[in-house]
């Protein structure tokens, strides 16, 4: 499969690296709006760069960055475009993707309606088979879908109540806040995450409340789940441990904060300290019979990367079995190690 990426930023550059590692996909090129250091590093790594529009090609030439053409030149050569432009911009590109007859994957910053289908690998891979447009849900929703699906499948969830503590900005976003505040984000209930989970797991009764805090590393979620069955803490741990994209870590071993999780990722040798796995603290799993609590952490910059790779396989039907695609992606990316 021949793949292009529109928007080579936080998410786009990680998906580009992930595609380069898959045996059944070829990265044809990425687009950049500006001739900055990211464009130069992409070229140094052998990735072809295209200007986001033809009137910008000159700008790249002035900076001595050789581009292969414009987005339209890229679209002529590919089967699937992965739109990684900032939230809301992707929708404006849909007509041009349609014009060139390419399948398109949008990200969580776009509305569900842009693609008409929201995706998570373990929850609804088969429903994505052959689709022309798919939206991979946001980092928070991806994390929630992974743990809620696993627990719902094993025990049945009657009611989910979740508090999300969101990182204020990504590490490079030095103009964003909050700097000295805890911001209800939004102050009204529910936050958009619960309704977004319902786009994928529509039978789950979920309410979410979110706050943004002055931190850039990860999000943290506190889940309170009422289940159909009585479960022990070890039952829950065993269930969650079966999923390669869920990693149970132990505070007792010193991984007791988002900063130590990131240190752990560094020690694992993960590029850019990425952790596409959903991280769950073992000690936070607490059972009160048919009611459980758990705390989980989401590395916002990388958790959606494997889902984008799987979405390509589902849309193009090169792999129809979800477990097979997940296994291929995880093996290539070293997930679950
Ligand atoms: P980003 O700002 O880091 O990257 C966006 C890239 O698109 C930049 O390279 C920018 O120059 C480029 N761009 C801007 N305008 C463009 C245009 N008109 N045409 C083409 N390219 C353009 O953003 P991001 O964090 O990578 O987010 C991309 C998408 O992924 C959004 O929908 C976002 O909601 C979603 N997402 C982000 C995160 C996260 O934590 N960063 C997590 C999950 C999903």
Short mmCIF file of C-alpha atoms and ligand atoms in Angstrom, two decimals:
data_model
loop_
_atom_site.label_atom_id
_atom_site.label_comp_id
_atom_site.label_asym_id
_atom_site.label_seq_id
_atom_site.Cartn_x
_atom_site.Cartn_y
_atom_site.Cartn_z
CA UNK A 1 0.00 0.00 0.00
CA UNK A 2 1.27 3.44 -0.92
CA UNK A 3 0.78 5.96 1.86
CA UNK A 4 1.06 9.75 2.14
CA UNK A 5 0.85 11.97 5.21
CA UNK A 6 -0.64 15.45 5.14
CA UNK A 7 0.74 17.41 8.12
CA UNK A 8 4.13 16.32 9.46
CA UNK A 9 3.76 17.49 13.07
CA UNK A 10 3.49 15.69 16.42
CA UNK A 11 1.27 12.87 15.19
CA UNK A 12 2.28 12.90 11.49
CA UNK A 13 6.00 12.35 12.08
CA UNK A 14 5.34 9.43 14.44
CA UNK A 15 2.96 7.75 11.99
CA UNK A 16 5.52 8.28 9.20
CA UNK A 17 8.16 6.45 11.25
CA UNK A 18 5.68 3.66 12.04
CA UNK A 19 4.81 3.16 8.36
CA UNK A 20 8.48 2.94 7.44
CA UNK A 21 8.66 -0.09 9.76
CA UNK A 22 5.73 -2.03 8.19
CA UNK A 23 6.52 -4.65 5.53
CA UNK A 24 3.20 -4.24 3.68
CA UNK A 25 3.24 -0.43 3.33
CA UNK A 26 5.38 2.18 1.61
CA UNK A 27 5.64 5.80 2.69
CA UNK A 28 5.58 7.86 -0.51
CA UNK A 29 5.91 11.25 1.13
CA UNK A 30 4.79 13.81 3.69
CA UNK A 31 3.62 17.40 3.36
CA UNK A 32 4.94 20.41 5.23
CA UNK A 33 3.55 23.93 5.37
CA UNK A 34 6.86 25.48 6.44
CA UNK A 35 10.48 24.74 5.52
CA UNK A 36 11.55 24.20 9.14
CA UNK A 37 13.88 21.76 10.93
CA UNK A 38 11.29 18.97 10.75
CA UNK A 39 11.28 19.16 6.93
CA UNK A 40 15.08 19.08 6.90
CA UNK A 41 15.25 16.05 9.24
CA UNK A 42 12.60 14.22 7.17
CA UNK A 43 14.79 14.68 4.09
CA UNK A 44 17.90 13.58 5.96
CA UNK A 45 15.99 10.41 6.93
CA UNK A 46 15.16 9.69 3.30
CA UNK A 47 11.50 10.79 3.44
CA UNK A 48 10.22 12.70 0.41
CA UNK A 49 8.75 16.09 1.36
CA UNK A 50 5.93 17.86 -0.52
CA UNK A 51 4.72 21.41 0.05
CA UNK A 52 1.17 21.58 1.43
CA UNK A 53 0.21 23.73 -1.60
CA UNK A 54 1.95 24.56 -4.88
CA UNK A 55 2.30 28.27 -4.02
CA UNK A 56 4.53 27.28 -1.08
CA UNK A 57 7.11 25.34 -3.12
CA UNK A 58 9.10 28.57 -3.67
CA UNK A 59 9.35 29.10 0.09
CA UNK A 60 11.04 25.72 0.52
CA UNK A 61 13.41 26.43 -2.38
CA UNK A 62 14.45 29.71 -0.73
CA UNK A 63 15.51 27.73 2.34
CA UNK A 64 17.38 25.18 0.24
CA UNK A 65 14.91 22.39 1.07
CA UNK A 66 14.17 20.27 -1.97
CA UNK A 67 10.53 19.29 -2.23
CA UNK A 68 9.10 16.76 -4.69
CA UNK A 69 6.04 18.88 -5.51
CA UNK A 70 2.79 19.79 -3.81
CA UNK A 71 0.10 17.84 -1.92
CA UNK A 72 -1.71 17.27 -5.22
CA UNK A 73 1.41 15.64 -6.70
CA UNK A 74 1.55 13.36 -3.67
CA UNK A 75 -2.14 12.46 -3.89
CA UNK A 76 -1.66 11.27 -7.50
CA UNK A 77 0.70 8.52 -6.32
CA UNK A 78 -0.95 7.03 -3.25
CA UNK A 79 -3.72 4.70 -2.05
CA UNK A 80 -4.24 6.23 1.39
CA UNK A 81 -3.61 9.71 2.83
CA UNK A 82 -3.29 10.10 6.58
CA UNK A 83 -4.49 13.55 7.51
CA UNK A 84 -2.51 14.82 10.51
CA UNK A 85 -3.25 18.51 10.12
CA UNK A 86 -4.43 20.47 13.20
CA UNK A 87 -7.94 19.77 14.49
CA UNK A 88 -10.65 21.14 12.17
CA UNK A 89 -8.28 21.64 9.21
CA UNK A 90 -8.58 18.03 8.05
CA UNK A 91 -12.24 18.52 7.16
CA UNK A 92 -11.29 21.28 4.69
CA UNK A 93 -9.10 18.79 2.80
CA UNK A 94 -11.79 16.12 2.36
CA UNK A 95 -12.96 17.42 -1.06
CA UNK A 96 -9.42 17.27 -2.46
CA UNK A 97 -8.91 13.71 -1.14
CA UNK A 98 -12.20 12.78 -2.84
CA UNK A 99 -11.12 14.49 -6.06
CA UNK A 100 -8.02 12.27 -6.26
CA UNK A 101 -9.94 9.14 -5.22
CA UNK A 102 -7.71 8.32 -2.27
CA UNK A 103 -8.88 6.79 0.98
CA UNK A 104 -8.35 9.12 3.95
CA UNK A 105 -7.75 8.66 7.66
CA UNK A 106 -8.58 11.67 9.86
CA UNK A 107 -7.51 12.24 13.47
CA UNK A 108 -9.41 12.87 16.68
CA UNK A 109 -9.37 16.66 16.28
CA UNK A 110 -11.91 16.27 13.46
CA UNK A 111 -15.60 15.74 14.12
CA UNK A 112 -16.95 12.17 13.83
CA UNK A 113 -19.13 13.32 10.91
CA UNK A 114 -16.07 14.17 8.73
CA UNK A 115 -15.46 10.46 8.22
CA UNK A 116 -18.80 9.13 9.45
CA UNK A 117 -16.92 6.37 11.26
CA UNK A 118 -14.70 6.47 14.36
CA UNK A 119 -12.08 3.76 14.79
CA UNK A 120 -10.27 1.81 17.47
CA UNK A 121 -8.36 -1.35 16.55
CA UNK A 122 -9.59 -3.75 19.23
CA UNK A 123 -13.16 -2.40 19.32
CA UNK A 124 -14.33 -2.11 15.71
CA UNK A 125 -11.63 -3.06 13.15
CA UNK A 126 -14.02 -5.23 11.12
CA UNK A 127 -16.50 -2.36 10.71
CA UNK A 128 -13.73 -0.35 9.01
CA UNK A 129 -13.13 -2.96 6.28
CA UNK A 130 -13.20 -1.35 2.85
CA UNK A 131 -14.23 2.13 4.07
CA UNK A 132 -13.00 5.20 2.21
CA UNK A 133 -12.99 7.51 5.27
CA UNK A 134 -12.12 6.69 8.87
CA UNK A 135 -11.42 8.87 11.90
CA UNK A 136 -8.96 7.55 14.49
CA UNK A 137 -10.30 8.93 17.79
CA UNK A 138 -8.25 11.18 20.06
CA UNK A 139 -5.55 10.05 22.48
CA UNK A 140 -7.88 10.15 25.50
CA UNK A 141 -10.69 8.32 23.73
CA UNK A 142 -8.26 5.69 22.40
CA UNK A 143 -7.01 5.03 25.94
CA UNK A 144 -10.54 4.80 27.31
CA UNK A 145 -11.68 2.49 24.50
CA UNK A 146 -8.83 0.06 25.20
CA UNK A 147 -9.53 -0.44 28.91
CA UNK A 148 -13.33 -0.16 28.71
CA UNK A 149 -13.49 -2.70 25.87
CA UNK A 150 -11.32 -5.20 27.77
CA UNK A 151 -13.32 -4.91 30.99
CA UNK A 152 -16.72 -4.79 29.28
CA UNK A 153 -15.93 -7.91 27.27
CA UNK A 154 -14.88 -9.83 30.38
CA UNK A 155 -17.43 -8.67 32.95
CA UNK A 156 -19.97 -6.30 31.33
CA UNK A 157 -19.94 -2.62 32.31
CA UNK A 158 -23.19 -1.27 33.79
CA UNK A 159 -21.91 2.25 34.35
CA UNK A 160 -18.61 4.06 33.76
CA UNK A 161 -17.69 7.30 35.52
CA UNK A 162 -14.36 8.82 34.51
CA UNK A 163 -12.32 11.85 35.57
CA UNK A 164 -9.66 12.92 33.06
CA UNK A 165 -6.65 15.00 34.07
CA UNK A 166 -5.37 16.33 30.78
CA UNK A 167 -1.89 17.58 29.96
CA UNK A 168 -2.10 21.30 29.20
CA UNK A 169 -0.05 21.12 25.97
CA UNK A 170 2.46 18.94 24.13
CA UNK A 171 6.11 19.45 25.19
CA UNK A 172 7.04 21.67 22.22
CA UNK A 173 3.98 23.94 22.51
CA UNK A 174 5.64 26.72 24.50
CA UNK A 175 2.91 29.27 23.80
CA UNK A 176 0.10 27.22 25.35
CA UNK A 177 -1.06 26.88 28.97
CA UNK A 178 -2.26 26.63 31.66
CA UNK A 179 0.89 27.72 33.53
CA UNK A 180 -0.44 28.01 37.07
CA UNK A 181 -3.96 26.71 37.18
CA UNK A 182 -6.24 23.67 37.15
CA UNK A 183 -8.81 24.34 34.46
CA UNK A 184 -12.12 22.49 34.21
CA UNK A 185 -11.95 21.58 30.52
CA UNK A 186 -14.86 22.04 30.03
CA UNK A 187 -16.60 23.05 33.25
CA UNK A 188 -19.83 21.43 32.03
CA UNK A 189 -20.53 17.69 32.22
CA UNK A 190 -19.92 15.56 30.23
CA UNK A 191 -16.64 16.42 28.54
CA UNK A 192 -16.62 15.35 24.88
CA UNK A 193 -14.75 12.12 25.72
CA UNK A 194 -17.78 10.12 26.94
CA UNK A 195 -19.89 10.86 23.83
CA UNK A 196 -16.78 10.12 21.73
CA UNK A 197 -16.35 6.70 23.38
CA UNK A 198 -20.02 6.07 22.51
CA UNK A 199 -19.24 6.60 18.81
CA UNK A 200 -17.29 3.32 19.13
CA UNK A 201 -18.73 1.51 22.16
CA UNK A 202 -22.27 2.81 21.90
CA UNK A 203 -23.82 0.55 24.56
CA UNK A 204 -21.64 1.79 27.43
CA UNK A 205 -23.26 4.15 29.96
CA UNK A 206 -20.38 6.61 30.45
CA UNK A 207 -19.99 10.10 31.90
CA UNK A 208 -16.67 11.94 31.74
CA UNK A 209 -15.35 15.03 33.52
CA UNK A 210 -12.07 16.66 32.40
CA UNK A 211 -9.51 19.09 33.82
CA UNK A 212 -6.40 20.55 32.13
CA UNK A 213 -3.26 20.91 34.28
CA UNK A 214 0.20 22.53 33.83
CA UNK A 215 1.99 19.40 32.60
CA UNK A 216 3.08 18.25 29.14
CA UNK A 217 4.00 14.58 29.49
CA UNK A 218 0.81 12.51 29.72
CA UNK A 219 -2.89 12.45 30.56
CA UNK A 220 -4.19 10.54 33.60
CA UNK A 221 -7.69 9.03 33.88
CA UNK A 222 -9.44 7.78 37.02
CA UNK A 223 -12.09 5.19 36.15
CA UNK A 224 -14.93 4.08 38.43
CA UNK A 225 -16.81 1.17 36.84
CA UNK A 226 -19.94 -0.64 37.99
CA UNK A 227 -19.89 -4.15 36.54
CA UNK A 228 -22.47 -6.86 35.92
CA UNK A 229 -20.31 -9.36 37.79
CA UNK A 230 -18.32 -9.60 40.98
CA UNK A 231 -14.55 -9.45 40.25
CA UNK A 232 -11.36 -9.55 42.25
CA UNK A 233 -8.36 -7.30 41.68
CA UNK A 234 -6.35 -10.22 40.31
CA UNK A 235 -9.19 -11.02 37.83
CA UNK A 236 -8.95 -7.48 36.47
CA UNK A 237 -5.16 -7.60 36.27
CA UNK A 238 -5.28 -10.94 34.41
CA UNK A 239 -7.88 -9.62 31.97
CA UNK A 240 -6.01 -6.41 31.17
CA UNK A 241 -2.65 -8.21 30.89
CA UNK A 242 -3.90 -10.19 27.88
CA UNK A 243 -3.85 -7.08 25.68
CA UNK A 244 -0.53 -6.11 24.10
CA UNK A 245 -1.53 -2.43 23.95
CA UNK A 246 -2.18 -2.27 27.69
CA UNK A 247 0.83 -2.21 29.99
CA UNK A 248 0.38 -2.82 33.71
CA UNK A 249 3.12 -1.09 35.67
CA UNK A 250 3.90 -1.02 39.35
CA UNK A 251 4.28 2.06 41.52
CA UNK A 252 6.17 -0.16 43.97
CA UNK A 253 8.94 -0.46 41.34
CA UNK A 254 9.20 3.32 41.31
CA UNK A 255 6.97 4.05 38.31
CA UNK A 256 4.71 6.18 40.45
CA UNK A 257 4.05 9.32 38.38
CA UNK A 258 3.83 10.49 34.79
CA UNK A 259 7.46 11.65 34.94
CA UNK A 260 8.69 8.23 36.07
CA UNK A 261 6.60 6.57 33.33
CA UNK A 262 8.44 8.75 30.82
CA UNK A 263 11.78 7.87 32.43
CA UNK A 264 10.77 4.20 32.06
CA UNK A 265 10.08 4.79 28.33
CA UNK A 266 13.50 6.40 27.99
CA UNK A 267 15.16 3.46 29.68
CA UNK A 268 13.32 1.08 27.34
CA UNK A 269 15.05 2.99 24.54
CA UNK A 270 11.80 4.17 22.99
CA UNK A 271 12.31 6.82 20.28
CA UNK A 272 11.11 10.26 21.46
CA UNK A 273 10.15 8.44 24.74
CA UNK A 274 6.98 7.25 23.00
CA UNK A 275 4.68 4.78 24.78
CA UNK A 276 1.83 3.77 22.46
CA UNK A 277 0.59 1.34 25.14
CA UNK A 278 -2.10 2.42 27.59
CA UNK A 279 -0.40 2.45 31.01
CA UNK A 280 -2.32 1.19 34.05
CA UNK A 281 -1.03 1.32 37.62
CA UNK A 282 -1.39 -2.13 39.19
CA UNK A 283 -1.84 -0.71 42.68
CA UNK A 284 -4.69 1.55 41.52
CA UNK A 285 -6.89 -1.43 40.61
CA UNK A 286 -9.32 -1.77 43.50
CA UNK A 287 -12.39 -3.98 43.69
CA UNK A 288 -15.47 -3.45 45.86
CA UNK A 289 -17.27 -6.50 44.51
CA UNK A 290 -19.03 -5.40 41.35
CA UNK A 291 -17.53 -1.89 41.48
CA UNK A 292 -13.91 -1.27 40.50
CA UNK A 293 -11.50 1.65 40.32
CA UNK A 294 -8.36 2.03 38.25
CA UNK A 295 -5.99 4.82 37.21
CA UNK A 296 -4.44 4.91 33.77
CA UNK A 297 -1.99 7.15 31.90
CA UNK A 298 -1.97 8.04 28.21
CA UNK A 299 1.06 9.20 26.25
CA UNK A 300 -0.86 11.60 24.07
CA UNK A 301 1.75 11.96 21.32
CA UNK A 302 2.01 8.25 20.48
CA UNK A 303 -1.01 6.22 21.63
CA UNK A 304 -2.91 6.70 18.34
CA UNK A 305 0.02 5.66 16.11
CA UNK A 306 -0.67 1.87 16.01
CA UNK A 307 -4.38 2.52 15.44
CA UNK A 308 -3.55 4.55 12.31
CA UNK A 309 -1.44 1.68 10.95
CA UNK A 310 -4.26 -0.82 11.58
CA UNK A 311 -6.81 1.53 10.02
CA UNK A 312 -4.83 1.42 6.74
CA UNK A 313 -4.97 -2.40 6.68
CA UNK A 314 -8.70 -2.45 7.45
CA UNK A 315 -9.67 0.19 4.86
CA UNK A 316 -7.61 -1.42 2.12
CA UNK A 317 -8.58 -4.95 3.27
CA UNK A 318 -4.98 -6.13 3.00
CA UNK A 319 -5.59 -7.80 6.36
CA UNK A 320 -9.18 -8.62 7.33
CA UNK A 321 -8.48 -10.16 10.73
CA UNK A 322 -8.03 -7.55 13.52
CA UNK A 323 -5.77 -9.74 15.66
CA UNK A 324 -3.49 -10.34 12.69
CA UNK A 325 -3.11 -6.62 11.92
CA UNK A 326 -2.58 -5.75 15.59
CA UNK A 327 0.09 -8.45 15.86
CA UNK A 328 1.88 -7.20 12.71
CA UNK A 329 1.79 -3.57 13.87
CA UNK A 330 2.90 -4.36 17.40
CA UNK A 331 5.73 -6.59 16.27
CA UNK A 332 7.04 -3.95 13.87
CA UNK A 333 6.82 -1.20 16.50
CA UNK A 334 8.07 -3.19 19.49
CA UNK A 335 4.78 -2.65 21.34
CA UNK A 336 4.16 -4.78 24.41
CA UNK A 337 7.85 -5.43 24.94
P1 LIG B 1 0.61 19.57 15.19
O1 LIG B 1 0.27 21.00 15.26
O2 LIG B 1 1.73 19.06 16.03
O3 LIG B 1 0.91 19.15 13.70
C1 LIG B 1 0.10 19.57 12.62
C2 LIG B 1 0.96 19.67 11.39
O4 LIG B 1 0.12 20.10 10.30
C3 LIG B 1 2.09 20.70 11.50
O5 LIG B 1 3.24 20.18 10.88
C4 LIG B 1 1.55 21.91 10.75
O6 LIG B 1 2.57 22.70 10.18
C5 LIG B 1 0.73 21.23 9.67
N1 LIG B 1 -0.32 22.09 9.12
C6 LIG B 1 -0.91 23.17 9.68
N2 LIG B 1 -1.84 23.67 8.85
C7 LIG B 1 -1.83 22.89 7.74
C8 LIG B 1 -2.53 22.92 6.53
N3 LIG B 1 -3.47 23.83 6.29
N4 LIG B 1 -2.24 21.97 5.60
C9 LIG B 1 -1.33 21.02 5.82
N5 LIG B 1 -0.62 20.94 6.96
C10 LIG B 1 -0.86 21.87 7.91
O7 LIG B 1 -0.75 18.79 15.52
P2 LIG B 1 -0.88 17.33 16.10
O8 LIG B 1 -0.79 17.40 17.57
O9 LIG B 1 0.00 16.41 15.34
O10 LIG B 1 -2.41 17.04 15.77
C11 LIG B 1 -2.84 16.54 14.52
C12 LIG B 1 -4.17 15.85 14.70
O11 LIG B 1 -4.01 14.76 15.61
C13 LIG B 1 -5.28 16.72 15.32
O12 LIG B 1 -6.51 16.31 14.79
C14 LIG B 1 -5.20 16.37 16.80
O13 LIG B 1 -6.39 16.61 17.48
C15 LIG B 1 -4.89 14.89 16.71
N6 LIG B 1 -4.23 14.33 17.89
C16 LIG B 1 -3.27 15.01 18.56
C17 LIG B 1 -2.70 14.45 19.69
C18 LIG B 1 -1.65 15.15 20.48
O14 LIG B 1 -1.56 14.93 21.67
N7 LIG B 1 -0.82 15.98 19.91
C19 LIG B 1 -3.10 13.19 20.11
C20 LIG B 1 -4.06 12.49 19.37
C21 LIG B 1 -4.64 13.08 18.28
#
